[in-house]
Amino acid sequence: MNVDELVRTPAWWIEEDSSEPGIVVSSRVRLARNIRGAAYPGWAGEEECERIWKELLPILSDLEVLDSPLHAEMGELENIDKQILFERHLISREHAEKGKGSGVVARGDERLAIMVNEEDHLRLQSMRPGLALDEVWKEIDDVDSAVEQQVRFAFGVKLGYLTACPSNVGTGLRASVMLHLPGLVLMNDMNPIIKGMGKIGLAVRGLWGEGTEATGNMFQISNQITLGEREKDIILELEQIVLEVVEHEKNARIRLLQEREMLTRDHVGRAYGILTNAHILTSKEALDQLSGLRLGIDLNILDSLDGRVVDELLLLTQPGHLQKLEGRRLKPKERDRARAAQVRSRLLDAKKPALRRRKSQTSHE
Amino acid sequence: MNVDELVRTPAWWIEEDSSEPGIVVSSRVRLARNIRGAAYPGWAGEEECERIWKELLPILSDLEVLDSPLHAEMGELENIDKQILFERHLISREHAEKGKGSGVVARGDERLAIMVNEEDHLRLQSMRPGLALDEVWKEIDDVDSAVEQQVRFAFGVKLGYLTACPSNVGTGLRASVMLHLPGLVLMNDMNPIIKGMGKIGLAVRGLWGEGTEATGNMFQISNQITLGEREKDIILELEQIVLEVVEHEKNARIRLLQEREMLTRDHVGRAYGILTNAHILTSKEALDQLSGLRLGIDLNILDSLDGRVVDELLLLTQPGHLQKLEGRRLKPKERDRARAAQVRSRLLDAKKPALRRRKSQTSHE
């Protein structure tokens, strides 16, 4: 897998042209699957894991739907490359810590990825920008069927698909949607929504999944229950809730402009002022301030700025991407400086088209 | 006194052309004097105060050195006008709260001012930009002599000048210097200096004198002891200490650039970014961020910005000046918005010359 090449392309969740304000960032469905008769990765030794990886790799690589995929064994990757796969949501934090016998296979456009020997033998996932749960579900369902033609999955008649952790038994399905909810956060309406989700069996997590904080006003909503419900119902239920949350966020944004216009303009303005002038930026602050910028663009307060720049910066300011971009290892303090420099120059560059438009004859684009 | 006219002129401490980095903002000496045989203002009734004010006003107005001065009785001033006199350091907070029988007489250039019936019958003060203790002392000494030719001061052979508060008895002199010390604050070196001052009989206060916080990294250093020392010695001692503090500040600024360059650039950059983009600014935040801007100019990090804009903003962002500028009374929240708007537009205007220089043929000034 050539991670250097990967890092130069926009992430899978960045849309070429998004007309809707970016409330739903992306949709994802993953299926947990295991091979019948083999020990779960946590119990299997390195040798058995290697055997499984070697058995699965050609099968997965040949899948038509994956279209000559990228693939890499964890043991062969530099830490920084693992970090990049993690930042692009292609592998989990836990998977990045693995070595020999664990790997990932992904389609070139990154919208399909299969982790081998993470918690389960197979974690099949499909991702897309925006709200597209139905599409990603259909896509991963096809991948699942294709794999199942060649691999005998651990399956019980009563329980369904068997998984390493009981929380995934049954469908093995986790559907999740990433939402950008600055309106609800600024109106102090987010906490009751998070509580409400818990009551109806949905989990709310941060940008990087389980156990992470909601940095940058990004929230991941996903189903908790995998047993006793049909896949389509899980997807449908989540989609309905997400649409409700989107409505709440839209209302919150309207109320922000009606009831707290100055506060909102101040919030957005400060984000822009800090991002274009700071010389030290932590990863967390970058995400938080970029969220303010994104809100400003969505609300047409910062209309001279292209939203894609913000989307790109959300990724490029992450430690792995940042170091690849700079072409060398950076200590955390060096990263904070490099991050600020990247953000400053890219935001100032992004302002240029407005200037160029005014005097098109001297355009050098 | 026409405060409307006053508010349109730069404050007395803003220098036309200051070549030295602005560490010493201003110098001031005030003398406390009382009329022999009259009760101190705090004990005298309104009638006696009025009698004293009426007696003193023609004497003070005729002083040659005051050059047809401005004058106003506190009872005749609107609250906002009192606030402006306070913000220009012409009267004290306590004096502003007084009414009939208390007043102020000041030279047109504001560098000489006499409060009548503040804590003492007379508070004579002379102020100048930069370090000029000797000059202000000589000037106020002349005013003192001129007044003493016509008014019999309360004076004891043993104690010297008698004052309402024992802390002023003797010389009645308080010399003070306003210093901008962001370097020492950012290097965390300010606390030991403040402690050291206390040990040698000097007081360190904030921008608005006694009991105020050191907002905007502004510190006022003044003598505590007024008894048993000659005026000239008090002045000389203070000047020496101030020169030492200035050296410390200069060193701190050098170390800032050597040891914490990025931190300093970040501090200055954020100040600029926030001030040019915020839509809500409290008075305290404005002072703090303007301090960052001032530091950036002094260190040539923000060289395209004229230091006088910052000096003017330090005054114009104060509640009284702000309301005069806007031409109406403003509630605190409205002030925070008006302040942010003033700061934004003035800082962006101040950037214009740099832009004009680049394409002088299309200049439309």
PDB file of C-alpha atoms in Angstrom, chain A residues 262-263 265-266 268-270 272-274 276-282 285 289 337 340 358-359, chain B residues 262-266 268-270 272-274 276-282 285 289 337 340 359:
ATOM      1  CA  MET A 262     -23.532  38.783  17.346  1.00  0.00           C
ATOM      2  CA  LEU A 263     -22.376  35.872  19.472  1.00  0.00           C
ATOM      3  CA  ARG A 265     -20.520  36.274  14.267  1.00  0.00           C
ATOM      4  CA  ASP A 266     -18.077  36.702  17.123  1.00  0.00           C
ATOM      5  CA  VAL A 268     -16.970  32.579  13.655  1.00  0.00           C
ATOM      6  CA  GLY A 269     -14.871  35.746  13.391  1.00  0.00           C
ATOM      7  CA  ARG A 270     -12.596  34.722  16.239  1.00  0.00           C
ATOM      8  CA  TYR A 272     -11.074  32.916  11.425  1.00  0.00           C
ATOM      9  CA  GLY A 273      -8.875  35.479  13.175  1.00  0.00           C
ATOM     10  CA  ILE A 274      -7.094  32.873  15.262  1.00  0.00           C
ATOM     11  CA  THR A 276      -5.189  32.998  10.094  1.00  0.00           C
ATOM     12  CA  ASN A 277      -2.873  34.509  12.719  1.00  0.00           C
ATOM     13  CA  ALA A 278      -1.869  31.883  15.300  1.00  0.00           C
ATOM     14  CA  HIS A 279       1.647  30.452  15.240  1.00  0.00           C
ATOM     15  CA  ILE A 280       0.948  27.564  17.606  1.00  0.00           C
ATOM     16  CA  LEU A 281      -2.108  25.333  17.154  1.00  0.00           C
ATOM     17  CA  THR A 282      -2.828  22.081  18.946  1.00  0.00           C
ATOM     18  CA  GLU A 285      -7.823  23.677  18.950  1.00  0.00           C
ATOM     19  CA  GLN A 289     -11.688  26.536  15.406  1.00  0.00           C
ATOM     20  CA  ARG A 337       3.905  25.127  14.804  1.00  0.00           C
ATOM     21  CA  ALA A 340      -0.417  26.686  12.474  1.00  0.00           C
ATOM     22  CA  ARG A 358     -11.378  41.402  -9.169  1.00  0.00           C
ATOM     23  CA  LYS A 359      -8.476  41.691 -11.590  1.00  0.00           C
TER      24      LYS A 359
ATOM     25  CA  MET B 262       6.980  31.196  18.413  1.00  0.00           C
ATOM     26  CA  LEU B 263       5.064  31.737  21.625  1.00  0.00           C
ATOM     27  CA  THR B 264       5.550  35.474  21.213  1.00  0.00           C
ATOM     28  CA  ARG B 265       4.551  35.461  17.553  1.00  0.00           C
ATOM     29  CA  ASP B 266       1.557  33.356  18.502  1.00  0.00           C
ATOM     30  CA  VAL B 268       0.902  38.786  19.015  1.00  0.00           C
ATOM     31  CA  GLY B 269      -0.736  37.058  16.035  1.00  0.00           C
ATOM     32  CA  ARG B 270      -3.717  35.922  18.073  1.00  0.00           C
ATOM     33  CA  TYR B 272      -4.221  40.815  15.938  1.00  0.00           C
ATOM     34  CA  GLY B 273      -6.500  38.038  14.674  1.00  0.00           C
ATOM     35  CA  ILE B 274      -8.999  38.469  17.489  1.00  0.00           C
ATOM     36  CA  THR B 276      -9.587  42.355  13.627  1.00  0.00           C
ATOM     37  CA  ASN B 277     -12.295  39.674  13.657  1.00  0.00           C
ATOM     38  CA  ALA B 278     -14.150  39.668  16.975  1.00  0.00           C
ATOM     39  CA  HIS B 279     -17.686  41.055  17.161  1.00  0.00           C
ATOM     40  CA  ILE B 280     -17.871  41.195  20.947  1.00  0.00           C
ATOM     41  CA  LEU B 281     -15.053  42.708  23.011  1.00  0.00           C
ATOM     42  CA  THR B 282     -15.132  43.526  26.706  1.00  0.00           C
ATOM     43  CA  GLU B 285     -10.136  41.908  26.731  1.00  0.00           C
ATOM     44  CA  GLN B 289      -5.250  42.156  23.290  1.00  0.00           C
ATOM     45  CA  ARG B 337     -20.309  45.218  20.213  1.00  0.00           C
ATOM     46  CA  ALA B 340     -15.420  45.394  18.637  1.00  0.00           C
ATOM     47  CA  LYS B 359      -0.457  50.089  -6.196  1.00  0.00           C
TER      48      LYS B 359
END
